[in-house]
Short mmCIF file of N, CA and C in Angstrom, two decimals:
data_model
loop_
_atom_site.label_atom_id
_atom_site.label_comp_id
_atom_site.label_asym_id
_atom_site.label_seq_id
_atom_site.Cartn_x
_atom_site.Cartn_y
_atom_site.Cartn_z
N MET A 1 -6.21 40.86 22.13
CA MET A 1 -5.16 40.38 21.32
C MET A 1 -4.69 38.98 21.82
N LYS A 2 -4.85 38.78 23.13
CA LYS A 2 -4.33 37.55 23.65
C LYS A 2 -5.14 36.34 23.08
N PHE A 3 -6.53 36.54 22.83
CA PHE A 3 -7.34 35.54 22.26
C PHE A 3 -6.85 35.18 20.88
N LEU A 4 -6.54 36.23 20.09
CA LEU A 4 -6.08 35.96 18.73
C LEU A 4 -4.70 35.27 18.78
N GLY A 5 -3.88 35.56 19.66
CA GLY A 5 -2.60 34.91 19.75
C GLY A 5 -2.75 33.44 20.16
N LEU A 6 -3.73 33.21 21.08
CA LEU A 6 -4.13 31.74 21.48
C LEU A 6 -4.68 31.04 20.37
N LEU A 7 -5.46 31.67 19.56
CA LEU A 7 -6.15 31.03 18.37
C LEU A 7 -5.08 30.72 17.39
N LEU A 8 -4.12 31.63 17.19
CA LEU A 8 -3.07 31.42 16.16
C LEU A 8 -2.17 30.29 16.58
N THR A 9 -1.74 30.23 17.87
CA THR A 9 -0.88 29.15 18.32
C THR A 9 -1.55 27.81 18.17
N SER A 10 -2.91 27.83 18.55
CA SER A 10 -3.67 26.54 18.44
C SER A 10 -3.73 26.10 16.95
N PHE A 11 -3.93 27.07 16.06
CA PHE A 11 -4.03 26.73 14.66
C PHE A 11 -2.66 26.22 14.16
N ALA A 12 -1.54 26.80 14.61
CA ALA A 12 -0.22 26.29 14.27
C ALA A 12 0.00 24.92 14.72
N GLU A 13 -0.46 24.54 15.99
CA GLU A 13 -0.26 23.25 16.57
C GLU A 13 -1.12 22.28 15.85
N LEU A 14 -2.36 22.59 15.49
CA LEU A 14 -3.17 21.70 14.71
C LEU A 14 -2.68 21.47 13.31
N THR A 15 -2.15 22.52 12.66
CA THR A 15 -1.52 22.35 11.36
C THR A 15 -0.28 21.42 11.40
N ASN A 16 0.47 21.55 12.51
CA ASN A 16 1.66 20.70 12.58
C ASN A 16 1.24 19.23 12.78
N ILE A 17 0.21 18.96 13.61
CA ILE A 17 -0.33 17.58 13.75
C ILE A 17 -0.80 17.06 12.48
N VAL A 18 -1.57 17.75 11.71
CA VAL A 18 -2.08 17.28 10.43
C VAL A 18 -0.98 17.01 9.47
N LEU A 19 0.05 17.80 9.45
CA LEU A 19 1.15 17.66 8.46
C LEU A 19 1.98 16.39 8.94
N GLU A 20 2.07 16.25 10.19
CA GLU A 20 2.85 14.98 10.72
C GLU A 20 2.17 13.73 10.32
N VAL A 21 0.82 13.76 10.64
CA VAL A 21 -0.02 12.49 10.27
C VAL A 21 0.10 12.21 8.72
N TYR A 22 0.01 13.30 7.94
CA TYR A 22 0.11 13.09 6.50
C TYR A 22 1.46 12.54 6.10
N MET A 23 2.52 12.97 6.83
CA MET A 23 3.81 12.39 6.56
C MET A 23 3.90 10.94 6.78
N TYR A 24 3.28 10.44 7.87
CA TYR A 24 3.21 9.01 8.12
C TYR A 24 2.42 8.26 7.03
N LEU A 25 1.36 8.93 6.53
CA LEU A 25 0.50 8.39 5.51
C LEU A 25 1.28 8.20 4.22
N ILE A 26 2.15 9.22 3.93
CA ILE A 26 3.03 9.10 2.80
C ILE A 26 4.01 7.94 2.89
N PHE A 27 4.60 7.73 4.04
CA PHE A 27 5.51 6.58 4.28
C PHE A 27 4.72 5.27 4.05
N VAL A 28 3.52 5.22 4.55
CA VAL A 28 2.80 3.98 4.35
C VAL A 28 2.47 3.77 2.92
N ALA A 29 2.06 4.86 2.19
CA ALA A 29 1.74 4.73 0.76
C ALA A 29 3.00 4.27 -0.06
N ALA A 30 4.23 4.83 0.21
CA ALA A 30 5.39 4.44 -0.34
C ALA A 30 5.75 2.96 -0.06
N LEU A 31 5.59 2.49 1.12
CA LEU A 31 5.82 1.09 1.44
C LEU A 31 4.77 0.19 0.70
N LEU A 32 3.58 0.58 0.67
CA LEU A 32 2.54 -0.16 -0.11
C LEU A 32 2.85 -0.29 -1.60
N SER A 33 3.49 0.70 -2.14
CA SER A 33 3.81 0.71 -3.57
C SER A 33 4.92 -0.41 -3.83
N TRP A 34 5.66 -0.78 -2.83
CA TRP A 34 6.69 -1.83 -3.04
C TRP A 34 6.06 -3.22 -2.95
N VAL A 35 4.93 -3.43 -2.29
CA VAL A 35 4.55 -4.80 -2.02
C VAL A 35 3.41 -5.19 -2.91
N ARG A 36 2.66 -4.26 -3.54
CA ARG A 36 1.52 -4.57 -4.30
C ARG A 36 0.38 -5.25 -3.53
N PRO A 37 -0.22 -4.46 -2.68
CA PRO A 37 -1.30 -4.98 -1.81
C PRO A 37 -2.59 -5.17 -2.65
N ASP A 38 -3.54 -5.76 -2.09
CA ASP A 38 -4.83 -5.92 -2.69
C ASP A 38 -5.48 -4.61 -2.97
N PRO A 39 -5.75 -4.20 -4.17
CA PRO A 39 -6.36 -2.83 -4.54
C PRO A 39 -7.68 -2.71 -4.03
N TYR A 40 -8.37 -3.76 -3.67
CA TYR A 40 -9.79 -3.71 -3.22
C TYR A 40 -9.86 -3.61 -1.67
N ASN A 41 -8.72 -3.63 -1.00
CA ASN A 41 -8.76 -3.55 0.44
C ASN A 41 -9.17 -2.05 0.80
N PRO A 42 -10.11 -1.92 1.65
CA PRO A 42 -10.60 -0.55 1.98
C PRO A 42 -9.46 0.33 2.51
N LEU A 43 -8.61 -0.13 3.37
CA LEU A 43 -7.59 0.64 3.92
C LEU A 43 -6.57 1.12 2.86
N VAL A 44 -6.28 0.29 1.93
CA VAL A 44 -5.41 0.68 0.84
C VAL A 44 -6.07 1.65 -0.08
N ARG A 45 -7.34 1.55 -0.31
CA ARG A 45 -8.06 2.49 -1.14
C ARG A 45 -8.08 3.87 -0.47
N ILE A 46 -8.35 3.92 0.81
CA ILE A 46 -8.36 5.18 1.53
C ILE A 46 -6.96 5.92 1.44
N ILE A 47 -5.87 5.09 1.66
CA ILE A 47 -4.52 5.62 1.63
C ILE A 47 -4.27 6.19 0.22
N ARG A 48 -4.63 5.48 -0.80
CA ARG A 48 -4.38 6.00 -2.18
C ARG A 48 -5.24 7.16 -2.49
N GLN A 49 -6.49 7.17 -2.02
CA GLN A 49 -7.33 8.37 -2.30
C GLN A 49 -6.76 9.60 -1.59
N LEU A 50 -6.18 9.46 -0.39
CA LEU A 50 -5.60 10.60 0.27
C LEU A 50 -4.24 11.11 -0.26
N THR A 51 -3.50 10.12 -0.85
CA THR A 51 -2.12 10.59 -1.30
C THR A 51 -2.00 10.74 -2.68
N GLU A 52 -2.72 10.07 -3.53
CA GLU A 52 -2.52 10.02 -5.03
C GLU A 52 -2.75 11.43 -5.63
N PRO A 53 -3.74 12.25 -5.24
CA PRO A 53 -3.80 13.57 -5.83
C PRO A 53 -2.63 14.42 -5.57
N VAL A 54 -2.01 14.31 -4.39
CA VAL A 54 -0.78 15.10 -4.13
C VAL A 54 0.37 14.55 -4.84
N PHE A 55 0.51 13.23 -4.91
CA PHE A 55 1.53 12.63 -5.74
C PHE A 55 1.41 13.01 -7.21
N SER A 56 0.30 13.05 -7.83
CA SER A 56 0.16 13.30 -9.20
C SER A 56 0.56 14.81 -9.43
N TYR A 57 0.17 15.72 -8.53
CA TYR A 57 0.66 17.04 -8.64
C TYR A 57 2.16 17.22 -8.60
N ALA A 58 2.78 16.37 -7.65
CA ALA A 58 4.18 16.46 -7.52
C ALA A 58 4.85 15.84 -8.73
N ARG A 59 4.27 14.85 -9.33
CA ARG A 59 4.85 14.25 -10.63
C ARG A 59 4.82 15.26 -11.70
N ARG A 60 3.82 16.12 -11.77
CA ARG A 60 3.74 17.20 -12.83
C ARG A 60 4.81 18.16 -12.64
N LEU A 61 5.22 18.43 -11.37
CA LEU A 61 6.29 19.42 -11.10
C LEU A 61 7.68 18.93 -11.41
N LEU A 62 7.82 17.51 -11.44
CA LEU A 62 9.20 16.99 -11.68
C LEU A 62 9.49 17.04 -13.20
N PRO A 63 10.70 17.22 -13.51
CA PRO A 63 11.08 17.18 -14.99
C PRO A 63 10.74 15.80 -15.56
N ARG A 64 10.40 15.84 -16.81
CA ARG A 64 10.03 14.59 -17.54
C ARG A 64 11.17 13.49 -17.46
N ALA A 65 12.38 13.93 -17.50
CA ALA A 65 13.51 13.02 -17.45
C ALA A 65 13.47 12.16 -16.09
N LEU A 66 13.06 12.74 -15.06
CA LEU A 66 12.99 12.04 -13.84
C LEU A 66 11.80 11.09 -13.72
N ASN A 67 10.73 11.35 -14.56
CA ASN A 67 9.59 10.55 -14.57
C ASN A 67 9.82 9.13 -15.25
N ASN A 68 10.93 9.09 -16.13
CA ASN A 68 11.21 7.91 -16.86
C ASN A 68 12.33 7.06 -16.22
N VAL A 69 12.70 7.34 -15.06
CA VAL A 69 13.79 6.59 -14.51
C VAL A 69 13.33 5.18 -13.80
N GLY A 70 11.98 5.02 -13.74
CA GLY A 70 11.48 3.79 -13.11
C GLY A 70 11.27 3.87 -11.61
N LEU A 71 11.52 5.05 -11.01
CA LEU A 71 11.40 5.25 -9.60
C LEU A 71 10.59 6.48 -9.34
N ASP A 72 9.49 6.33 -8.64
CA ASP A 72 8.56 7.33 -8.39
C ASP A 72 9.15 8.30 -7.28
N LEU A 73 9.57 9.46 -7.68
CA LEU A 73 10.16 10.40 -6.65
C LEU A 73 9.17 11.31 -5.97
N SER A 74 7.86 11.21 -6.40
CA SER A 74 6.93 12.13 -5.93
C SER A 74 6.68 12.08 -4.43
N PRO A 75 6.77 10.92 -3.75
CA PRO A 75 6.68 10.94 -2.29
C PRO A 75 7.85 11.70 -1.64
N MET A 76 9.00 11.63 -2.19
CA MET A 76 10.09 12.48 -1.64
C MET A 76 9.80 13.93 -1.73
N VAL A 77 9.36 14.36 -2.99
CA VAL A 77 9.08 15.82 -3.16
C VAL A 77 7.98 16.19 -2.24
N VAL A 78 6.96 15.45 -1.96
CA VAL A 78 5.93 15.79 -1.02
C VAL A 78 6.45 15.83 0.44
N LEU A 79 7.25 14.98 0.78
CA LEU A 79 7.84 14.98 2.12
C LEU A 79 8.69 16.17 2.27
N PHE A 80 9.53 16.62 1.34
CA PHE A 80 10.31 17.81 1.39
C PHE A 80 9.41 19.05 1.46
N ALA A 81 8.32 19.06 0.77
CA ALA A 81 7.40 20.14 0.88
C ALA A 81 6.77 20.23 2.29
N ILE A 82 6.36 19.07 2.85
CA ILE A 82 5.82 19.13 4.15
C ILE A 82 6.80 19.57 5.21
N ILE A 83 8.02 19.11 5.06
CA ILE A 83 9.06 19.50 6.01
C ILE A 83 9.34 21.04 5.92
N LEU A 84 9.30 21.53 4.65
CA LEU A 84 9.45 22.89 4.44
C LEU A 84 8.21 23.76 5.13
N LEU A 85 7.06 23.22 4.95
CA LEU A 85 5.91 23.89 5.57
C LEU A 85 5.95 23.88 7.10
N ARG A 86 6.38 22.73 7.68
CA ARG A 86 6.46 22.67 9.04
C ARG A 86 7.50 23.57 9.64
N ASN A 87 8.64 23.67 8.97
CA ASN A 87 9.74 24.49 9.42
C ASN A 87 9.57 25.93 9.21
N VAL A 88 8.82 26.33 8.26
CA VAL A 88 8.61 27.74 7.91
C VAL A 88 7.25 28.17 8.40
N LEU A 89 6.21 27.65 7.81
CA LEU A 89 4.87 28.21 8.04
C LEU A 89 4.40 27.98 9.51
N VAL A 90 4.54 26.75 9.95
CA VAL A 90 4.06 26.41 11.30
C VAL A 90 4.82 27.22 12.29
N ARG A 91 6.17 27.29 12.22
CA ARG A 91 6.97 28.05 13.13
C ARG A 91 6.57 29.49 13.13
N LEU A 92 6.41 30.06 11.95
CA LEU A 92 6.02 31.45 11.78
C LEU A 92 4.65 31.76 12.43
N LEU A 93 3.68 30.93 12.18
CA LEU A 93 2.42 31.00 12.84
C LEU A 93 2.45 31.00 14.35
N PHE A 94 3.32 30.01 14.81
CA PHE A 94 3.44 29.77 16.30
C PHE A 94 4.11 31.00 16.93
N GLU A 95 5.13 31.55 16.33
CA GLU A 95 5.83 32.64 16.84
C GLU A 95 4.97 33.86 16.87
N MET A 96 4.24 34.07 15.84
CA MET A 96 3.25 35.20 15.71
C MET A 96 2.27 35.19 16.85
N GLY A 97 1.70 33.88 17.03
CA GLY A 97 0.73 33.69 18.10
C GLY A 97 1.38 34.01 19.51
N LEU A 98 2.59 33.57 19.66
CA LEU A 98 3.20 33.86 21.00
C LEU A 98 3.43 35.31 21.23
N GLU A 99 3.82 36.02 20.19
CA GLU A 99 4.00 37.43 20.29
C GLU A 99 2.68 38.21 20.60
N LEU A 100 1.65 37.73 19.95
CA LEU A 100 0.35 38.33 20.22
C LEU A 100 -0.14 38.01 21.71
N ARG A 101 0.09 36.81 22.15
CA ARG A 101 -0.18 36.52 23.48
C ARG A 101 0.56 37.34 24.54
N ALA A 102 1.82 37.57 24.23
CA ALA A 102 2.63 38.28 25.22
C ALA A 102 2.44 39.82 25.14
N GLY A 103 2.06 40.20 24.02
CA GLY A 103 1.94 41.67 23.87
C GLY A 103 0.69 42.27 24.14
#
């Protein structure tokens, strides 16, 4: 059981790191949307390829009235979802792993 607990805590830490890196990526994508960078820049293309599918899903979840205000709120929705995942799912996995390691 200790091995399973160690595996679970490691998975929780890895998930936390991935979610944190994605949060930074969302901040960069939001900043890029304000300055209109070169769309053929490879770095800009990678950031858009990594964030746009999640943003488009978040846009579908938002009410249509919010889509017409001229401000894209999808990065905020995604950030709130990531914060929720980090505070609930990652903590739950980490605590379950610690219990398995101790028990």
